[in-house]
Short mmCIF file of C-alpha atoms in Angstrom, two decimals:
data_model
loop_
_atom_site.label_atom_id
_atom_site.label_comp_id
_atom_site.label_asym_id
_atom_site.label_seq_id
_atom_site.Cartn_x
_atom_site.Cartn_y
_atom_site.Cartn_z
CA MET A 1 39.54 36.71 16.70
CA LYS A 2 36.95 33.86 16.27
CA LYS A 3 38.60 30.87 14.58
CA LEU A 4 37.34 29.60 11.42
CA LEU A 5 34.99 26.79 11.65
CA LEU A 6 36.77 23.63 10.07
CA VAL A 7 34.87 21.66 7.67
CA ALA A 8 36.45 18.03 6.20
CA LEU A 9 34.99 15.92 3.89
CA LEU A 10 35.47 12.61 4.44
CA SER A 11 34.76 9.17 2.15
CA THR A 12 35.53 5.50 2.62
CA LEU A 13 33.57 4.69 -0.50
CA THR A 14 34.37 5.24 -4.39
CA ALA A 15 31.35 4.89 -6.04
CA CYS A 16 28.44 7.81 -5.79
CA GLY A 17 29.01 8.14 -2.11
CA SER A 18 28.78 11.99 -0.22
CA GLU A 19 29.28 12.49 3.09
CA ASP A 20 28.03 15.48 5.83
CA ILE A 21 30.39 16.51 8.22
CA PHE A 22 28.51 18.21 11.78
CA ASP A 23 30.97 20.57 13.42
CA ASN A 24 29.41 21.13 16.68
CA ASP A 25 31.31 24.37 18.38
CA ASP A 26 30.42 25.51 22.08
CA LYS A 27 29.98 28.79 22.64
CA ASP A 28 33.60 29.43 23.96
CA ASP A 29 35.02 28.07 20.66
CA GLU A 30 37.37 26.21 22.98
CA LEU A 31 36.70 22.58 21.79
CA LYS A 32 35.69 21.63 17.76
CA THR A 33 33.78 18.30 17.46
CA ILE A 34 33.81 16.53 13.89
CA SER A 35 31.44 13.82 13.44
CA SER A 36 31.39 11.39 10.48
CA VAL A 37 29.91 8.46 9.20
CA SER A 38 30.16 6.27 6.45
CA PHE A 39 28.95 2.76 5.39
CA SER A 40 29.67 0.02 2.78
CA ALA A 41 27.14 -2.11 1.04
CA THR A 42 27.87 -5.49 0.24
CA PRO A 43 25.74 -8.29 -1.61
CA SER A 44 25.47 -11.42 0.32
CA ASP A 45 26.63 -13.43 -3.16
CA ILE A 46 26.56 -13.00 -6.48
CA ASN A 47 23.59 -11.29 -8.57
CA SER A 48 21.74 -11.37 -5.16
CA PRO A 49 18.79 -8.47 -4.27
CA ILE A 50 20.09 -9.12 -0.46
CA TYR A 51 22.57 -6.38 0.50
CA ASN A 52 24.47 -6.17 3.89
CA PHE A 53 25.27 -2.76 5.22
CA SER A 54 27.89 -1.73 7.69
CA SER A 55 28.39 1.62 8.86
CA VAL A 56 30.86 3.33 11.17
CA TYR A 57 30.19 6.75 13.12
CA THR A 58 33.34 9.02 14.18
CA VAL A 59 33.65 11.69 16.73
CA ASN A 60 37.15 13.53 16.28
CA ASN A 61 38.30 10.38 14.36
CA VAL A 62 37.24 8.22 17.30
CA ASP A 63 34.57 5.51 16.72
CA LYS A 64 31.50 6.07 18.71
CA SER A 65 29.30 3.79 16.61
CA THR A 66 28.23 1.74 19.98
CA GLY A 67 27.15 5.31 21.80
CA ASP A 68 24.11 6.64 22.37
CA VAL A 69 23.03 7.31 18.52
CA THR A 70 20.33 6.14 16.43
CA PHE A 71 21.10 4.78 12.77
CA ASN A 72 18.47 5.83 10.54
CA TRP A 73 18.22 4.39 7.08
CA SER A 74 16.20 5.60 4.11
CA VAL A 75 15.87 4.38 0.91
CA SER A 76 14.81 6.59 -2.21
CA LEU A 77 13.92 6.49 -5.80
CA GLU A 78 14.28 9.65 -8.30
CA GLY A 79 10.89 11.11 -9.01
CA GLU A 80 9.28 8.90 -6.13
CA GLY A 81 11.11 10.07 -3.29
CA GLN A 82 11.42 7.58 0.02
CA VAL A 83 10.20 3.91 -0.73
CA THR A 84 10.98 2.40 2.43
CA SER A 85 13.66 2.66 5.27
CA LEU A 86 15.73 -0.02 6.78
CA TYR A 87 16.24 -1.46 10.30
CA PRO A 88 17.33 1.61 12.30
CA GLU A 89 20.99 -0.49 13.15
CA GLN A 90 24.41 -0.17 12.73
CA ALA A 91 24.79 -3.06 10.07
CA PRO A 92 21.11 -3.78 8.83
CA GLN A 93 20.63 -6.03 5.89
CA TYR A 94 17.95 -5.41 3.36
CA GLU A 95 16.17 -7.23 0.04
CA PHE A 96 15.46 -5.31 -2.83
CA LYS A 97 12.38 -6.11 -4.40
CA GLU A 98 12.60 -4.26 -7.91
CA ALA A 99 15.57 -3.57 -10.23
CA ALA A 100 16.20 0.09 -10.20
CA THR A 101 19.30 3.06 -8.82
CA TYR A 102 18.27 3.50 -5.46
CA LYS A 103 19.57 6.09 -3.23
CA VAL A 104 20.45 5.01 0.40
CA LYS A 105 21.03 7.48 3.03
CA LEU A 106 22.43 7.07 6.86
CA THR A 107 21.75 9.67 9.37
CA VAL A 108 23.12 9.31 12.66
CA GLU A 109 21.15 10.72 15.45
CA GLY A 110 21.41 11.72 18.84
CA HIS A 111 19.30 10.97 22.00
CA THR A 112 17.52 14.02 21.60
CA GLY A 113 16.87 13.55 17.72
CA GLU A 114 19.31 16.09 16.42
CA ALA A 115 21.08 14.82 13.38
CA LEU A 116 24.62 14.44 13.85
CA ALA A 117 25.77 13.19 10.69
CA GLN A 118 24.87 11.95 7.32
CA PHE A 119 26.02 9.79 4.30
CA SER A 120 24.22 8.55 1.33
CA LYS A 121 25.02 6.34 -1.72
CA ASN A 122 23.55 5.24 -4.84
CA LEU A 123 23.15 1.54 -5.41
CA THR A 124 22.05 -0.18 -8.58
CA ILE A 125 20.24 -3.26 -8.34
CA SER A 126 19.83 -5.19 -11.73
CA VAL A 127 17.25 -7.25 -13.34
CA GLU A 128 19.88 -10.30 -12.80
CA ASP A 129 19.78 -9.62 -8.84
CA ILE A 130 16.03 -9.49 -8.58
CA ALA A 131 15.87 -12.75 -10.96
CA THR A 132 17.96 -14.83 -8.21
CA GLN A 133 14.90 -15.01 -5.71
CA PRO A 134 16.76 -16.12 -3.01
CA LEU A 135 14.86 -17.76 0.03
CA SER A 136 14.48 -15.81 3.12
CA PRO A 137 11.98 -15.11 5.85
CA ARG A 138 9.10 -13.01 5.62
CA ALA A 139 8.22 -9.79 7.90
CA VAL A 140 5.01 -9.17 8.43
CA ILE A 141 3.54 -6.33 10.99
CA ASP A 142 -0.18 -6.52 12.38
CA ILE A 143 -1.95 -4.45 14.65
CA THR A 144 -3.42 -6.68 17.72
CA ASP A 145 -4.94 -3.82 19.59
CA ARG A 146 -4.88 0.03 20.00
CA THR A 147 -6.54 2.90 22.05
CA THR A 148 -5.55 6.35 21.39
CA THR A 149 -1.29 6.06 21.73
CA ILE A 150 -1.44 2.50 23.38
CA TYR A 151 -0.65 -0.01 20.59
CA THR A 152 -0.18 -3.61 20.59
CA PHE A 153 1.46 -5.25 17.36
CA ASN A 154 2.37 -8.83 16.44
CA SER A 155 4.69 -10.85 14.19
CA GLU A 156 2.26 -13.79 13.92
CA SER A 157 1.76 -13.59 10.23
CA SER A 158 5.92 -13.83 9.43
CA SER A 159 7.37 -17.21 8.35
CA TYR A 160 9.88 -19.05 6.85
CA SER A 161 9.72 -21.66 4.43
CA GLU A 162 12.92 -23.44 5.38
CA GLY A 163 12.81 -23.18 9.13
CA SER A 164 11.56 -21.38 12.08
CA LEU A 165 11.99 -18.00 13.25
CA SER A 166 14.37 -17.61 16.31
CA GLN A 167 14.62 -13.89 16.95
CA ILE A 168 11.88 -11.34 16.72
CA ASP A 169 13.23 -7.97 17.31
CA TRP A 170 11.23 -4.41 17.11
CA VAL A 171 12.22 -0.65 17.43
CA ILE A 172 9.32 1.48 18.13
CA GLU A 173 10.29 5.41 18.80
CA GLY A 174 13.90 4.42 19.11
CA GLN A 175 13.23 1.73 21.95
CA GLU A 176 14.55 -2.08 21.44
CA LEU A 177 11.61 -4.43 22.19
CA SER A 178 11.67 -8.28 21.31
CA GLY A 179 8.89 -11.00 20.93
CA PRO A 180 6.09 -11.68 18.68
CA GLN A 181 4.09 -9.37 20.55
CA VAL A 182 4.73 -5.72 21.88
CA THR A 183 2.79 -3.30 23.34
CA HIS A 184 4.31 0.55 23.27
CA ASN A 185 2.54 3.88 24.54
CA PHE A 186 3.84 6.37 21.92
CA SER A 187 4.96 9.58 23.89
CA GLU A 188 3.88 11.94 21.13
CA THR A 189 1.08 12.09 18.44
CA GLY A 190 1.59 11.96 14.76
CA PRO A 191 3.41 9.58 12.36
CA HIS A 192 5.48 7.00 13.58
CA THR A 193 7.57 4.34 11.84
CA VAL A 194 7.27 0.71 13.57
CA HIS A 195 10.65 -1.55 12.48
CA LEU A 196 10.60 -5.19 12.52
CA LYS A 197 13.25 -7.61 12.27
CA VAL A 198 12.81 -11.57 12.04
CA THR A 199 15.64 -13.93 12.31
CA ALA A 200 15.70 -17.50 11.36
CA GLU A 201 17.42 -20.34 12.71
CA ASP A 202 19.77 -20.25 10.09
CA ASN A 203 20.58 -16.65 10.46
CA THR A 204 18.79 -15.34 7.35
CA GLN A 205 16.80 -12.33 7.93
CA ALA A 206 14.04 -9.92 6.99
CA THR A 207 12.55 -6.66 7.73
CA THR A 208 9.76 -4.61 7.33
CA ALA A 209 8.54 -1.39 8.58
CA MET A 210 4.87 0.10 9.17
CA THR A 211 4.09 3.76 9.43
CA ILE A 212 1.22 4.86 11.61
CA ASN A 213 -0.41 8.02 12.69
CA VAL A 214 -1.12 7.83 16.34
CA VAL A 215 -3.96 10.28 17.79
CA ASN A 216 -4.60 11.08 21.51
CA GLU A 217 -8.32 11.57 20.99
CA ILE A 218 -11.58 9.57 20.10
CA THR A 219 -12.35 9.41 16.55
CA THR A 220 -15.29 8.25 14.53
CA PRO A 221 -14.68 5.16 12.56
CA THR A 222 -15.04 4.86 8.55
CA ALA A 223 -17.33 2.14 7.45
CA LYS A 224 -16.53 0.73 3.86
CA PHE A 225 -17.06 -2.16 2.21
CA ASP A 226 -16.73 -4.15 -1.13
CA TYR A 227 -18.53 -7.19 -2.74
CA ALA A 228 -18.40 -9.78 -5.55
CA LYS A 229 -21.54 -10.92 -7.35
CA ASN A 230 -21.99 -14.63 -8.31
CA LYS A 231 -25.64 -14.86 -9.73
CA LEU A 232 -27.73 -14.42 -6.43
CA ILE A 233 -24.89 -14.90 -4.13
CA VAL A 234 -23.09 -11.96 -2.97
CA SER A 235 -19.97 -11.74 -0.83
CA PHE A 236 -19.18 -8.89 1.21
CA ASP A 237 -15.96 -7.41 2.51
CA ALA A 238 -15.28 -4.41 4.89
CA SER A 239 -11.56 -4.74 5.57
CA LYS A 240 -11.28 -1.43 4.20
CA SER A 241 -13.05 0.15 6.94
CA SER A 242 -10.97 1.84 9.46
CA ASN A 243 -10.51 4.22 12.65
CA GLN A 244 -7.57 6.31 13.84
CA SER A 245 -7.76 5.94 17.70
CA SER A 246 -8.55 2.39 18.30
CA LYS A 247 -9.48 -0.87 16.44
CA ILE A 248 -13.49 -1.51 14.88
CA ILE A 249 -14.67 -4.47 17.03
CA SER A 250 -17.78 -4.96 15.49
CA TYR A 251 -19.01 -5.08 12.13
CA GLN A 252 -22.84 -5.44 11.60
CA TRP A 253 -24.50 -6.24 8.07
CA ASP A 254 -28.23 -5.46 7.02
CA PHE A 255 -28.51 -7.08 3.44
CA GLY A 256 -32.10 -5.25 2.48
CA ASN A 257 -33.40 -8.68 2.11
CA GLY A 258 -34.62 -9.05 5.67
CA GLU A 259 -31.48 -10.99 6.57
CA SER A 260 -28.61 -9.86 8.14
CA ALA A 261 -24.77 -10.97 9.88
CA THR A 262 -21.90 -9.79 11.67
CA GLY A 263 -17.99 -10.15 10.77
CA ILE A 264 -15.58 -8.19 8.88
CA THR A 265 -16.73 -10.34 5.79
CA ALA A 266 -20.05 -12.00 5.13
CA SER A 267 -22.10 -13.78 2.40
CA ALA A 268 -25.94 -13.40 1.25
CA THR A 269 -28.21 -15.41 -0.73
CA TYR A 270 -30.93 -13.24 -2.42
CA PRO A 271 -34.11 -14.62 -3.45
CA SER A 272 -34.63 -13.15 -6.35
CA GLU A 273 -33.00 -10.44 -9.18
CA GLY A 274 -33.38 -6.85 -8.37
CA PRO A 275 -31.76 -3.62 -6.30
CA TYR A 276 -31.16 -4.28 -2.73
CA SER A 277 -29.79 -1.69 -0.07
CA VAL A 278 -27.12 -3.14 2.04
CA VAL A 279 -26.08 -1.12 5.08
CA LEU A 280 -22.90 -1.80 6.96
CA THR A 281 -22.44 -0.37 10.69
CA VAL A 282 -19.09 -0.30 12.42
CA VAL A 283 -18.45 0.26 16.02
CA SER A 284 -14.86 1.18 17.50
CA LYS A 285 -13.67 0.04 20.44
CA GLU A 286 -14.88 3.23 22.25
CA GLY A 287 -18.52 2.55 21.13
CA VAL A 288 -18.25 5.41 18.33
CA THR A 289 -20.54 3.98 15.23
CA ASN A 290 -20.79 4.72 11.61
CA THR A 291 -22.36 3.20 8.92
CA GLU A 292 -22.20 2.58 4.65
CA THR A 293 -25.11 2.35 2.68
CA ASP A 294 -25.28 0.80 -1.05
CA THR A 295 -27.44 -0.15 -3.21
CA ILE A 296 -26.54 -3.50 -5.51
CA ASP A 297 -28.04 -4.89 -8.37
CA VAL A 298 -28.20 -8.61 -8.15
CA TYR A 299 -29.14 -10.59 -11.39
CA GLU A 300 -29.41 -14.57 -11.85
CA GLU A 301 -27.45 -14.71 -15.14
CA ALA A 302 -24.96 -12.97 -17.20
CA SER A 303 -24.61 -13.01 -21.01
CA TYR A 304 -23.16 -11.31 -24.30
CA VAL A 305 -25.42 -8.96 -25.60
CA THR A 306 -26.09 -7.89 -29.29
CA CYS A 307 -28.61 -5.46 -30.35
CA ASP A 308 -29.66 -5.16 -34.16
CA VAL A 309 -31.09 -2.52 -36.03
CA LEU A 310 -34.92 -3.58 -37.52
CA THR A 311 -36.30 -0.69 -39.02
CA SER A 312 -36.05 2.80 -40.52
CA SER A 313 -38.22 5.58 -41.56
CA SER A 314 -36.70 5.97 -44.74
CA LEU A 315 -36.70 3.20 -47.53
CA ILE A 316 -33.64 4.50 -49.33
CA PHE A 317 -31.54 4.03 -46.35
CA LYS A 318 -33.51 1.02 -44.95
CA SER A 319 -30.88 -1.66 -45.90
CA ALA A 320 -27.96 0.23 -44.64
CA ASP A 321 -29.53 1.21 -41.36
CA GLU A 322 -30.99 -2.64 -40.49
CA GLY A 323 -27.31 -3.75 -41.39
CA GLN A 324 -26.17 -2.07 -38.09
CA CYS A 325 -25.35 -4.29 -35.30
CA PHE A 326 -23.59 -3.75 -32.05
CA SER A 327 -22.42 -5.74 -29.27
CA THR A 328 -20.75 -5.65 -25.84
CA SER A 329 -19.52 -8.05 -23.00
CA PRO A 330 -21.54 -9.58 -20.53
CA ILE A 331 -24.83 -7.85 -19.20
CA THR A 332 -26.58 -8.94 -16.29
CA SER A 333 -30.19 -7.80 -17.00
CA ARG A 334 -32.59 -6.78 -19.63
CA ALA A 335 -33.15 -3.13 -18.56
CA THR A 336 -29.50 -2.74 -18.86
CA ALA A 337 -29.03 -4.36 -22.00
CA GLU A 338 -31.90 -2.27 -23.39
CA ALA A 339 -30.60 0.94 -22.12
CA TRP A 340 -27.24 0.14 -23.64
CA CYS A 341 -28.61 -0.74 -26.99
CA SER A 342 -30.48 2.55 -27.09
CA THR A 343 -27.29 4.25 -26.26
CA ARG A 344 -25.36 2.65 -29.15
CA VAL A 345 -28.28 3.44 -31.97
CA GLN A 346 -28.37 6.79 -30.75
CA GLN A 347 -24.82 7.13 -31.31
CA TYR A 348 -24.98 5.69 -34.55
CA VAL A 349 -27.82 8.29 -35.58
CA ASP A 350 -26.22 11.12 -34.29
CA ASP A 351 -23.18 10.28 -36.83
CA LEU A 352 -25.29 9.97 -39.76
CA SER A 353 -24.69 12.41 -42.80
CA PHE A 354 -26.50 15.70 -42.27
CA ILE A 355 -28.01 15.70 -45.49
CA ARG A 356 -30.27 12.70 -44.07
CA ILE A 357 -33.80 13.19 -42.57
CA THR A 358 -33.13 11.97 -39.14
CA PRO A 359 -34.56 8.38 -38.90
CA THR A 360 -36.60 6.60 -36.22
CA LEU A 361 -35.10 3.30 -35.37
CA THR A 362 -35.63 0.31 -33.25
CA TRP A 363 -33.66 -2.52 -32.32
CA GLN A 364 -33.67 -5.93 -31.15
CA VAL A 365 -31.50 -7.28 -28.10
CA ARG A 366 -30.38 -10.74 -29.06
CA GLN A 367 -28.34 -12.86 -26.61
CA GLN A 368 -25.26 -14.86 -27.69
CA GLY A 369 -22.86 -16.89 -26.53
CA ASN A 370 -20.29 -14.48 -27.72
CA ASN A 371 -19.70 -10.97 -28.41
CA GLU A 372 -19.48 -10.99 -32.17
CA CYS A 373 -22.46 -9.78 -34.35
#
């Protein structure tokens, strides 16, 4: 008769923890393997948002934490799901940024990616913890280059105000790498999480993670730009342009005034007010192009506008009608001001009592130093 599976529930924590045990039976049922994992979470100081995690993974009560396994940590919020992941090591450190109750979950995986054991615990970070604002390094991941499945990452934007960074570590697809810049050829397409840990000379740490979507085919880049106007000078920014299979290597601008420029950011000075058609062309590393065109209205000045109702077709209501005044925030052109006043006056007419004969009103646009009638 086949033996019953043995399920053991173990817990090394007392507050809000739960542990899953995986019972790995072989086909002959001659050997039962009971895997379990647990962890502790300790603040680095009183009222600190920085927590040190320490875990232990056992098989049949024997510590196997240093075996061929991966420690995958996730941090979730109720109603939002997973908000971040910790550096995939046995004892990571993490600084929480907001006060909340988080669910921290640890999954131990084998070398083929199968889940061997899980453990989760709720962790409450208070407002006082966040207010501490300890000095710690800043970890930042940037993509230096990419071509389909081959990516180059760098940590050059990482920093520490109190000293130098002495160690840069990465985990990509389970592979451990080190150095300020690393290159990795992903074995599979789809979403992947890249982990970075920076350690300062005083042993303080910071970690971060970036999720990317790896493709193995050439894609068409997306051209997109924002702009900011200062009278006749307009600044352009194409940093929201993107491409999946490779970097964008060229940004070409046509400002619609006979001038052009290159670069991810650019600036144009227009000779006069008016609408201009701006074209951005982006080129990927593989030579694939795409464009975005947008019409912008350029004005030399912007001012508060007030419109006063002037006349009415009815002498009875003349005084009431001409007492109406509407104002708004700064408007940048006479045409826009006229259109705004027309809409407001028509709304006033539409809201009049039905017993009145519909009046025909005119108005005057008046520039002011404030937005009061």
